[in-house]
GROMACS .gro file of C-alpha atoms in nm:
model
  389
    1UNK     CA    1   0.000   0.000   0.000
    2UNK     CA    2   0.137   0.358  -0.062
    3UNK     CA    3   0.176   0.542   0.266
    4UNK     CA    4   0.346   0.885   0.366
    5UNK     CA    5   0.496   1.088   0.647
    6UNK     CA    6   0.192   1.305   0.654
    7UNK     CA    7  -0.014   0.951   0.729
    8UNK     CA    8   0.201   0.823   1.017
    9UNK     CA    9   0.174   1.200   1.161
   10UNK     CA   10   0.502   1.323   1.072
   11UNK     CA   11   0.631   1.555   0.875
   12UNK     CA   12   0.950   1.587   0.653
   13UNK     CA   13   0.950   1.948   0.610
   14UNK     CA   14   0.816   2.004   0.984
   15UNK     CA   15   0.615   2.320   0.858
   16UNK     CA   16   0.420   2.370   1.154
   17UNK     CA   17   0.737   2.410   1.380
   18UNK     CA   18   0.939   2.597   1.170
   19UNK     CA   19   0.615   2.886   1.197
   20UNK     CA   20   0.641   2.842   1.523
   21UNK     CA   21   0.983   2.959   1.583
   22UNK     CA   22   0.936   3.196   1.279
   23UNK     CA   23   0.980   3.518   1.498
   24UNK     CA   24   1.277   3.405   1.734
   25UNK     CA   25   1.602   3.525   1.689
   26UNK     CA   26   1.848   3.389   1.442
   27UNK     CA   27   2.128   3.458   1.600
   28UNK     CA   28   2.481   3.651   1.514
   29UNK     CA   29   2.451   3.447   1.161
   30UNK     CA   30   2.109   3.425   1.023
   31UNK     CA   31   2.229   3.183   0.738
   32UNK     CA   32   2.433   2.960   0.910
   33UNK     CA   33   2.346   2.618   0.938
   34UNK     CA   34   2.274   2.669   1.329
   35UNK     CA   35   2.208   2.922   1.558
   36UNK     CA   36   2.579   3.101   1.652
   37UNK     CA   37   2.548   3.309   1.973
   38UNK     CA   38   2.795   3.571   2.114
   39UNK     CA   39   3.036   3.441   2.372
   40UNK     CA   40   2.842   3.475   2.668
   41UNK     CA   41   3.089   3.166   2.788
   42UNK     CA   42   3.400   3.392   2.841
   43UNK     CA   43   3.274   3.713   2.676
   44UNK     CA   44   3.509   3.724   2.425
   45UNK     CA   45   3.426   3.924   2.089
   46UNK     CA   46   3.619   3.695   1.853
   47UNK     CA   47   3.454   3.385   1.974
   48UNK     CA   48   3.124   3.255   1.938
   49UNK     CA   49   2.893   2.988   2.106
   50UNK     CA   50   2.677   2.733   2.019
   51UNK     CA   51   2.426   2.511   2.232
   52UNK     CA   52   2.289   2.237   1.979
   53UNK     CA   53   2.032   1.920   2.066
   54UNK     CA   54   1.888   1.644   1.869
   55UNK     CA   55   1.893   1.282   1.899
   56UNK     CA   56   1.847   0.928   1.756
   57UNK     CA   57   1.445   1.009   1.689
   58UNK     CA   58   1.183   0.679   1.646
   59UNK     CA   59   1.543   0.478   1.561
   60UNK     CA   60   1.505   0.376   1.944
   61UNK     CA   61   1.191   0.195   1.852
   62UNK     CA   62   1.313   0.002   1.631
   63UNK     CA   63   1.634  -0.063   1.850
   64UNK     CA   64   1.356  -0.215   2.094
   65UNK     CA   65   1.155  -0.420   1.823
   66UNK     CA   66   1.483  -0.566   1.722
   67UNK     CA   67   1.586  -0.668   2.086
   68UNK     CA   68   1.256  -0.823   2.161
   69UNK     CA   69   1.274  -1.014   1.823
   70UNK     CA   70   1.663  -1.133   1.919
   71UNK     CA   71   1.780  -1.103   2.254
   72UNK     CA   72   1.999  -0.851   2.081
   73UNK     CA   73   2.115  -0.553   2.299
   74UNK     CA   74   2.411  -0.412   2.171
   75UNK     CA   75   2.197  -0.204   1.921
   76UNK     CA   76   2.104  -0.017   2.168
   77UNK     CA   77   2.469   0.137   2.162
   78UNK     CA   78   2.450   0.279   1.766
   79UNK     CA   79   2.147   0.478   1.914
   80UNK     CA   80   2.442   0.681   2.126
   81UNK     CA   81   2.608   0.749   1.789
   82UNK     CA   82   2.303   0.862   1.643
   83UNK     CA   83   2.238   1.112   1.926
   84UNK     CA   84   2.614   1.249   1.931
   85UNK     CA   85   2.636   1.245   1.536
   86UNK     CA   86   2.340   1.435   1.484
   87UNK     CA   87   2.459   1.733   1.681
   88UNK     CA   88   2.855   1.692   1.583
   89UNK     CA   89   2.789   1.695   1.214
   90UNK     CA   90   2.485   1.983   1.245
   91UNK     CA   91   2.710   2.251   1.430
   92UNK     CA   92   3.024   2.105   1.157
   93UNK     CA   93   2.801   2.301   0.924
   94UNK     CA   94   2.873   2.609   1.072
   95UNK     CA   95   3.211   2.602   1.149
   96UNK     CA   96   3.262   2.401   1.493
   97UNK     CA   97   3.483   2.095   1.455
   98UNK     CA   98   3.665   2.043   1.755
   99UNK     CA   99   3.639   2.068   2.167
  100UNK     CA  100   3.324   2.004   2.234
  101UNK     CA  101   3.088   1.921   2.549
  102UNK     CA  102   2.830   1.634   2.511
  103UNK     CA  103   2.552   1.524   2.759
  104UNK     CA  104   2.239   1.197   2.757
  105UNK     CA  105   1.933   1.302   2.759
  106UNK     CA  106   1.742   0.951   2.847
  107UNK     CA  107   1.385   0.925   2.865
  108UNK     CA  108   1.227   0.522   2.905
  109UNK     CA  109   0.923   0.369   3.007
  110UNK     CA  110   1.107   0.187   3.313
  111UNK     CA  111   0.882  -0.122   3.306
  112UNK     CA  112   0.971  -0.211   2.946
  113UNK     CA  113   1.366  -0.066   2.917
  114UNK     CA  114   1.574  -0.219   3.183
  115UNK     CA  115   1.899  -0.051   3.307
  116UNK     CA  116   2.122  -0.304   3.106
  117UNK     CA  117   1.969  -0.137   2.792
  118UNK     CA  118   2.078   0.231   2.976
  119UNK     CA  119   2.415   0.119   3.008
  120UNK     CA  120   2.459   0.017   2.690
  121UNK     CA  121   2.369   0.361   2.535
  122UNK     CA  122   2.570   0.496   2.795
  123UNK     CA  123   2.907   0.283   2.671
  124UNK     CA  124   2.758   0.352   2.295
  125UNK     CA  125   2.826   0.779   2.430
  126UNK     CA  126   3.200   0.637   2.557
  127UNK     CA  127   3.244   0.423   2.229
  128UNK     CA  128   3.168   0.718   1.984
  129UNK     CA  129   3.374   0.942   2.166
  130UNK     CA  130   3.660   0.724   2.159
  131UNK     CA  131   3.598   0.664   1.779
  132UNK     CA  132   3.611   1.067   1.748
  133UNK     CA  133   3.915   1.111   2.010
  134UNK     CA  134   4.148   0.855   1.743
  135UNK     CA  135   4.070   1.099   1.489
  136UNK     CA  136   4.179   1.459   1.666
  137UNK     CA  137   3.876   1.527   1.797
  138UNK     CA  138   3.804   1.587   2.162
  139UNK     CA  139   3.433   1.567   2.342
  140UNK     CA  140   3.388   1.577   2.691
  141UNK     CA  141   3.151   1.373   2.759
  142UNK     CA  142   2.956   1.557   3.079
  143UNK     CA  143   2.729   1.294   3.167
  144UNK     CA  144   2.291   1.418   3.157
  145UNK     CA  145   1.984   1.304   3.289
  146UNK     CA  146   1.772   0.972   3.280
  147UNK     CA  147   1.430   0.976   3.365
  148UNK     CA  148   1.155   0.752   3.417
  149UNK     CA  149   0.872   0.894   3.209
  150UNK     CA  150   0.619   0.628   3.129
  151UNK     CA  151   0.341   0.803   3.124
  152UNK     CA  152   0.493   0.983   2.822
  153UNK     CA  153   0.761   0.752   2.722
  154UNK     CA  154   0.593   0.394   2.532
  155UNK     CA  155   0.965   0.289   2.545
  156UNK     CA  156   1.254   0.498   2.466
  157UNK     CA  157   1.405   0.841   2.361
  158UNK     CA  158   1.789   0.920   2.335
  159UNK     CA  159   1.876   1.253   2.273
  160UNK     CA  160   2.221   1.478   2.364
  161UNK     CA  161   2.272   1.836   2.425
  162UNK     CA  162   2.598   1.949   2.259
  163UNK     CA  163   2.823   2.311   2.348
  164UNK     CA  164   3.094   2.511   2.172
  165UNK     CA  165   3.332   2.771   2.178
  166UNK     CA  166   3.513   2.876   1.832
  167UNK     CA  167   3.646   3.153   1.658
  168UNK     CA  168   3.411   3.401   1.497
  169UNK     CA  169   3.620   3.416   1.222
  170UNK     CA  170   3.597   3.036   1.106
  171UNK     CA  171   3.236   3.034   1.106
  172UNK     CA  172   3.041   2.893   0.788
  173UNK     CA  173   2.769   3.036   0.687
  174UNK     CA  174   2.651   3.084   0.283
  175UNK     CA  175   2.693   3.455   0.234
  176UNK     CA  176   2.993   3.391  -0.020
  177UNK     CA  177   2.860   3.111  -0.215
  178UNK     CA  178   2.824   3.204  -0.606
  179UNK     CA  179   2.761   3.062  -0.934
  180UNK     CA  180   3.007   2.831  -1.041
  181UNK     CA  181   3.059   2.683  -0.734
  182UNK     CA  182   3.040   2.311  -0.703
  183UNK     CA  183   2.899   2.064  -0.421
  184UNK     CA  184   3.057   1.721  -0.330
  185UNK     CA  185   2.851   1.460  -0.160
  186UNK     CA  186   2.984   1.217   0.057
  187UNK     CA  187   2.813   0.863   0.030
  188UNK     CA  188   2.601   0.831   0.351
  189UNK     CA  189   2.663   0.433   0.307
  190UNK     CA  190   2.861   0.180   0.176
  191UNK     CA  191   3.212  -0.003   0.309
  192UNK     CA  192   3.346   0.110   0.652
  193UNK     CA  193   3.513   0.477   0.685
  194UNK     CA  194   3.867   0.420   0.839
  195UNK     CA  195   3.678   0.536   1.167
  196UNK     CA  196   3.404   0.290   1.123
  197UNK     CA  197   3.402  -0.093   1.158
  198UNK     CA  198   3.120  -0.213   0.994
  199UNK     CA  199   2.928  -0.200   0.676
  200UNK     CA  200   2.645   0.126   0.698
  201UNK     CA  201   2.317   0.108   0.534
  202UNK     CA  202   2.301   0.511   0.488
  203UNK     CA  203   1.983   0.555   0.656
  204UNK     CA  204   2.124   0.784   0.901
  205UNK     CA  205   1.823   0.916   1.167
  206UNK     CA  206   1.584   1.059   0.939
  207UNK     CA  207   1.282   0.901   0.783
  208UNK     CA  208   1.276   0.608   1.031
  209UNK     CA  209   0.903   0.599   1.092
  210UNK     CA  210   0.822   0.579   0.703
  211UNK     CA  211   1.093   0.337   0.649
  212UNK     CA  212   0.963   0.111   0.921
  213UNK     CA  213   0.645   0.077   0.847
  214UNK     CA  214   0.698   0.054   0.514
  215UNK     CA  215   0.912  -0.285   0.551
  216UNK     CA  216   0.797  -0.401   0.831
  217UNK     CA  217   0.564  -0.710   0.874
  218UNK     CA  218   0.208  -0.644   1.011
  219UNK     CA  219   0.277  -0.874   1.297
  220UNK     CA  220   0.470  -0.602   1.476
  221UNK     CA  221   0.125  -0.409   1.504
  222UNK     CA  222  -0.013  -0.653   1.741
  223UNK     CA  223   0.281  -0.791   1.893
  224UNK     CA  224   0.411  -0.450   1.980
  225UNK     CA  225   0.188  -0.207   1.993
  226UNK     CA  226   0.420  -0.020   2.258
  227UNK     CA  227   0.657   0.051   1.942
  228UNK     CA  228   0.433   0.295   1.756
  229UNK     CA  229   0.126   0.507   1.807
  230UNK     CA  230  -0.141   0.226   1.824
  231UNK     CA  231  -0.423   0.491   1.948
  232UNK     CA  232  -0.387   0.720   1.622
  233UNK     CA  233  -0.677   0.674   1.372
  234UNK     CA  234  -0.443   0.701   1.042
  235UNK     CA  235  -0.345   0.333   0.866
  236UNK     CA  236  -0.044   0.246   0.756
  237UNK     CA  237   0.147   0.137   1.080
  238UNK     CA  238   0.351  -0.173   1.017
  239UNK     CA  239   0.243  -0.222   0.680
  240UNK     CA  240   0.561  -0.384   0.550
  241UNK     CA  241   0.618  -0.781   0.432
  242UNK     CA  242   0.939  -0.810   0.614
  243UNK     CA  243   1.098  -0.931   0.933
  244UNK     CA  244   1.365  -0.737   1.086
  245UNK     CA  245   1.599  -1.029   1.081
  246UNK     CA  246   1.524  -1.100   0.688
  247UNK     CA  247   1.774  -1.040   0.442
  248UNK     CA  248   1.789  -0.744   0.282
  249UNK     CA  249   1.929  -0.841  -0.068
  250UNK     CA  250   2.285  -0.676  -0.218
  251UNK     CA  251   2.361  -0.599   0.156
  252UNK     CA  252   2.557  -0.797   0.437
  253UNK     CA  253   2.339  -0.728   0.673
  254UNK     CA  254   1.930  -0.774   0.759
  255UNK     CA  255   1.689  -0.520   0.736
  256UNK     CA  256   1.650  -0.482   1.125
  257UNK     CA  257   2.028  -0.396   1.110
  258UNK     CA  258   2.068  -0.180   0.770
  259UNK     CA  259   1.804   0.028   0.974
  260UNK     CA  260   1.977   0.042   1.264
  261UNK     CA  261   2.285   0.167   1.058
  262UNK     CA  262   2.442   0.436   1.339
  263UNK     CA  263   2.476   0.749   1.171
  264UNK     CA  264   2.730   0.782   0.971
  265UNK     CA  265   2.990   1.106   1.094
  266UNK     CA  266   3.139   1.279   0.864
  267UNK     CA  267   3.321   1.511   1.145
  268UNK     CA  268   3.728   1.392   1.112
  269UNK     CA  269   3.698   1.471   0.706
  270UNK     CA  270   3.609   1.827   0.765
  271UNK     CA  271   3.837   1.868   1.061
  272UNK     CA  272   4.109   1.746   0.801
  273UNK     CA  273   4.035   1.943   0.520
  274UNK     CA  274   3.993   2.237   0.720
  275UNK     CA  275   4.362   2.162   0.874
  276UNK     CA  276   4.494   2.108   0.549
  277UNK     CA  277   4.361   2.451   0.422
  278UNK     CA  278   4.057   2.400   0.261
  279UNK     CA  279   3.795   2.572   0.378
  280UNK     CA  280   3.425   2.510   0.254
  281UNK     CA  281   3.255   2.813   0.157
  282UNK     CA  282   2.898   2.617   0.278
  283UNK     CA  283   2.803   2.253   0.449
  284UNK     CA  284   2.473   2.113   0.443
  285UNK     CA  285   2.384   1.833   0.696
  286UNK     CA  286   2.095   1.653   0.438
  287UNK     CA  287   1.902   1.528   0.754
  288UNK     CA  288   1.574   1.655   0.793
  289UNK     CA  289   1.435   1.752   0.469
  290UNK     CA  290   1.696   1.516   0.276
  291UNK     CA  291   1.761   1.646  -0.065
  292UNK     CA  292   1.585   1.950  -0.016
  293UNK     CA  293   1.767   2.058   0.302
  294UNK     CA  294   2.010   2.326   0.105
  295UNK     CA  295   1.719   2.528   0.057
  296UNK     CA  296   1.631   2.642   0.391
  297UNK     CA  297   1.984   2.800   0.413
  298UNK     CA  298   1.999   2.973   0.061
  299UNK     CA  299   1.885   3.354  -0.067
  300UNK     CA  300   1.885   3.416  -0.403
  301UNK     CA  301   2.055   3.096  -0.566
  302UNK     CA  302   1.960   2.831  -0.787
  303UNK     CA  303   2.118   2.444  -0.686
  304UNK     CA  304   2.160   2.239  -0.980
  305UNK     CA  305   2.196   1.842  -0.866
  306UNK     CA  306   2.265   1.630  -1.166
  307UNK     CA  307   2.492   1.337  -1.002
  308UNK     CA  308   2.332   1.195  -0.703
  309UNK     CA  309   2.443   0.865  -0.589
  310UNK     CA  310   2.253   0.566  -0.756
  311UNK     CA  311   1.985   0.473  -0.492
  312UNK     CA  312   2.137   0.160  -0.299
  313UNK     CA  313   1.942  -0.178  -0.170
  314UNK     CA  314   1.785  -0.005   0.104
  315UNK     CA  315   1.638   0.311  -0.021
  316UNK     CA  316   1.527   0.140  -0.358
  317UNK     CA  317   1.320  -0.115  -0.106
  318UNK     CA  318   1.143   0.176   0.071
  319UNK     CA  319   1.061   0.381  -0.250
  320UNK     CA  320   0.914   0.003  -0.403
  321UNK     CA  321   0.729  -0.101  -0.044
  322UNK     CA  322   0.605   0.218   0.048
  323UNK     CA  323   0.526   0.326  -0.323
  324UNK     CA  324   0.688   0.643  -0.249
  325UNK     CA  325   0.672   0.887  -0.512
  326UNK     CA  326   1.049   1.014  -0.590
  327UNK     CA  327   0.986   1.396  -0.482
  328UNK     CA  328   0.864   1.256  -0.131
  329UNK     CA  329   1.211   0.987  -0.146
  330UNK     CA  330   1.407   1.309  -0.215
  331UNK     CA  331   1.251   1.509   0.066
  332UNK     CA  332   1.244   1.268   0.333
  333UNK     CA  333   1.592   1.065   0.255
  334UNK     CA  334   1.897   1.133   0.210
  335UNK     CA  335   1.861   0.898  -0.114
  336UNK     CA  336   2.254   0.808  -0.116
  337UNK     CA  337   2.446   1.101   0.050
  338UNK     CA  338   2.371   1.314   0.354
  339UNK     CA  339   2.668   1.557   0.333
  340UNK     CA  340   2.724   1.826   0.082
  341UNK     CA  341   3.005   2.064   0.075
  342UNK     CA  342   3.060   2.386  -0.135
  343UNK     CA  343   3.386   2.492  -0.280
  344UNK     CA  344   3.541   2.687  -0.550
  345UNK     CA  345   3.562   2.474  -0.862
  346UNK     CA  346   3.961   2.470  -0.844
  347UNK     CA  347   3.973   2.295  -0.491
  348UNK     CA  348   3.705   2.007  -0.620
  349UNK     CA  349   4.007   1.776  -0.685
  350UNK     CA  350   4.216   1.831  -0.402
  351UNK     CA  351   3.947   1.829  -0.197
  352UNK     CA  352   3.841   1.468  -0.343
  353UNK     CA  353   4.167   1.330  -0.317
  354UNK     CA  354   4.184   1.379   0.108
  355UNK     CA  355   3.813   1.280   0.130
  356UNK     CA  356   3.885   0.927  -0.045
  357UNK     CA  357   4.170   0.865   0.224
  358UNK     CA  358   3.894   0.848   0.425
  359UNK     CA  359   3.764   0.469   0.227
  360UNK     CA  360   3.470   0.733   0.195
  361UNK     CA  361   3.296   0.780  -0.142
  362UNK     CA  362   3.223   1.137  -0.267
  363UNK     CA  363   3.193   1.282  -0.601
  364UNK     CA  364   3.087   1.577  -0.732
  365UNK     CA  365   2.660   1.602  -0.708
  366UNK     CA  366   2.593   1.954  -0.828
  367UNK     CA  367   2.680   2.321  -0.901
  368UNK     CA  368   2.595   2.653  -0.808
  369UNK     CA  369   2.389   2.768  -1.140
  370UNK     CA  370   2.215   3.086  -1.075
  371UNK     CA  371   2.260   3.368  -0.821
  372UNK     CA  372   2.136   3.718  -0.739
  373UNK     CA  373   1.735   3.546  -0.768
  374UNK     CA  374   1.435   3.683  -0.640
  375UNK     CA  375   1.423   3.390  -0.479
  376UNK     CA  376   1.579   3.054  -0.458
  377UNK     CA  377   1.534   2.679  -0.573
  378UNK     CA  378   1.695   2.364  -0.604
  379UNK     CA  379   1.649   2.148  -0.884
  380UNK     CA  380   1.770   1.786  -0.910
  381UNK     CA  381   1.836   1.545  -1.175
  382UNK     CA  382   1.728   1.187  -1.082
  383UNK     CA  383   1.730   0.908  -1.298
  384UNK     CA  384   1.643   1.105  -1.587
  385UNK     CA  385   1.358   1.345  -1.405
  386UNK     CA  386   1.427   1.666  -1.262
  387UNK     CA  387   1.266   1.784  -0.955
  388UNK     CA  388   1.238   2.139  -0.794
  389UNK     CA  389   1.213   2.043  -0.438
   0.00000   0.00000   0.00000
């Protein structure tokens, strides 16, 4: 059956909270990727601060499903890397990429998530941060809070707050993008990073409730009702053919773990091109909004995308369970790679070259094609349509 965010009572583009927040301050830099404050830390005027949260989102869920199904627990540890990436690689955007302070933010239904499951997340937090420390990179990891909140919690959230402190000058925002300008995407799957140890899916933490029940079996709705919203009135839930521990074909792993993918960081490749003098004029973090993410941060510009990454095993089984239409796939996905960085056309290669030291796949996905428009737009090339998301 064909089912979409709007069904399962979510929301790609999050409309209604981005009116919310319409009249709040943007900050020092309005168009930069996250809100930059002055120093109030050490009230210095060529530093800035920033104070960033987000977390592993209805992933957790499926982290439970998966345990019940298995006796697995050690997914519950990716969910930590979900929760740290997501805030790492957001305030990356903008110019932060080193010395940072990271807390949990835990909430569980205590009757269903026992406190082996919290310390696992909790050595997931000490894993990732190791992972990040043999790279250059130093978090401090300053603990949080867990709390027993059943009457709102049907099993599990895992969030993290994130600060810090930088230069002023070596913020990123988009001011001095301009036509010509290319993007590279790095591949938000594939083989292992030289930071990473296993094979990632590239599902990152975005679009998990319309990937879920998209795939899986109808069985789930019954036999864990705890796992989704079982009193809405909208269909759709569970609506899948598959278990989580089936196959998912051209990958190594099943489709309970190409979902449960941790998010892929893409952190110690900016630090390095950054040390080795190459400084991105803009960085998009395609989470929420996938393909269409560039657009919130843009003013008069026109995004061509013309060389996405072919759709891999597990995006191509959404789009043909779910009967996604490709605008929605592009919107909600990352749909192959879920960072995109700007530079001048004559750093492309050089740029390229330290990226792929990395085992990480990137290529050039687009250019800057128009500027100095009334307003802007991004158009992308996909399989032969194009799309103005």
């Amino acid at each position: 059956m064909a089912i979409n965010y709007e069904q399962l009572g979510v929301s790609s583009q999050k409309e209604d909270v981005h009116k919310a927040i319409a009249n709040l301050d943007k900050g020092l830099f309005p168009n930069a990727f996250c809100k930059i404050l002055p120093d109030f830390l050490a009230q210095s005027p060529q530093h800035v601060n920033i104070l960033h949260a987000d977390g592993a989102g209805t992933k957790s869920s499926l982290a439970y499903l998966y345990w019940k199904e298995t006796g697995d627990i050690s997914v519950f540890k990716g969910l930590a890397q979900d929760a740290i990436v997501m805030n790492t690689d957001d305030v990356a955007c903008a110019g932060a990429t080193n010395h940072f302070i990271i807390n949990s933010v835990i909430g569980r239904n205590k009757r269903l998530i026992p406190g082996e499951i919290i310390k696992e997340i909790i050595d997931g937090f000490e894993s990732c941060i190791a992972m990040f420390q043999s790279q250059g990179i130093e978090l401090a990891f300053a603990g949080g809070e867990t709390a027993d909140v059943g009457d709102l919690v049907q099993t599990l959230i895992v969030d993290a707050n994130l600060t810090a402190r930088y230069l002023k000058k070596d913020v990123i925002d988009f001011k001095n993008i301009k036509k010509g300008d290319s993007l590279i995407g790095l591949a938000s799957g594939g083989s292992p990073t030289i930071y990473e140890e296993d094979y990632n899916a590239g599902i990152g933490s975005n679009g998990l409730t319309l990937a879920r029940h998209a795939l899986l079996h109808e069985s789930y709705k019954t036999s864990y009702p705890e796992s989704y919203d079982a009193g809405s009135p909208n269909t759709g839930f569970y609506a899948g053919n598959y278990k989580v521990t089936d196959a998912l074909p051209g990958s190594p792993v099943n489709i309970g773990k190409a979902l449960l993918s941790p998010t892929r960081t893409y952190l110690p490749v900016i630090y390095r091109l950054k040390k080795e003098g190459l400084n991105p004029k803009a960085i998009v973090h395609c989470t929420g909004g996938g393909q269409s993410k560039i657009k919130k941060f843009l003013t008069h510009h026109e995004i061509t995308k013309q060389d996405l990454f072919e759709s891999n095993s597990l995006f191509s089984l959404i789009k043909k369970e779910a009967i996604v239409e490709t605008q929605e796939m592009l919107r909600t996905f990352n749909c192959g790679h879920r960072m995109e960085l700007i530079f001048e056309e004559k750093q492309i290669e050089e740029a390229l070259q330290i990226i792929h030291s990395f085992n990480l796949e990137a290529r050039r996905v687009g250019t800057v094609t128009q500027d100095n428009l009334p307003s802007s737009r991004v158009l992308v090339n996909y399989f032969g349509e194009t799309f103005n998301l």
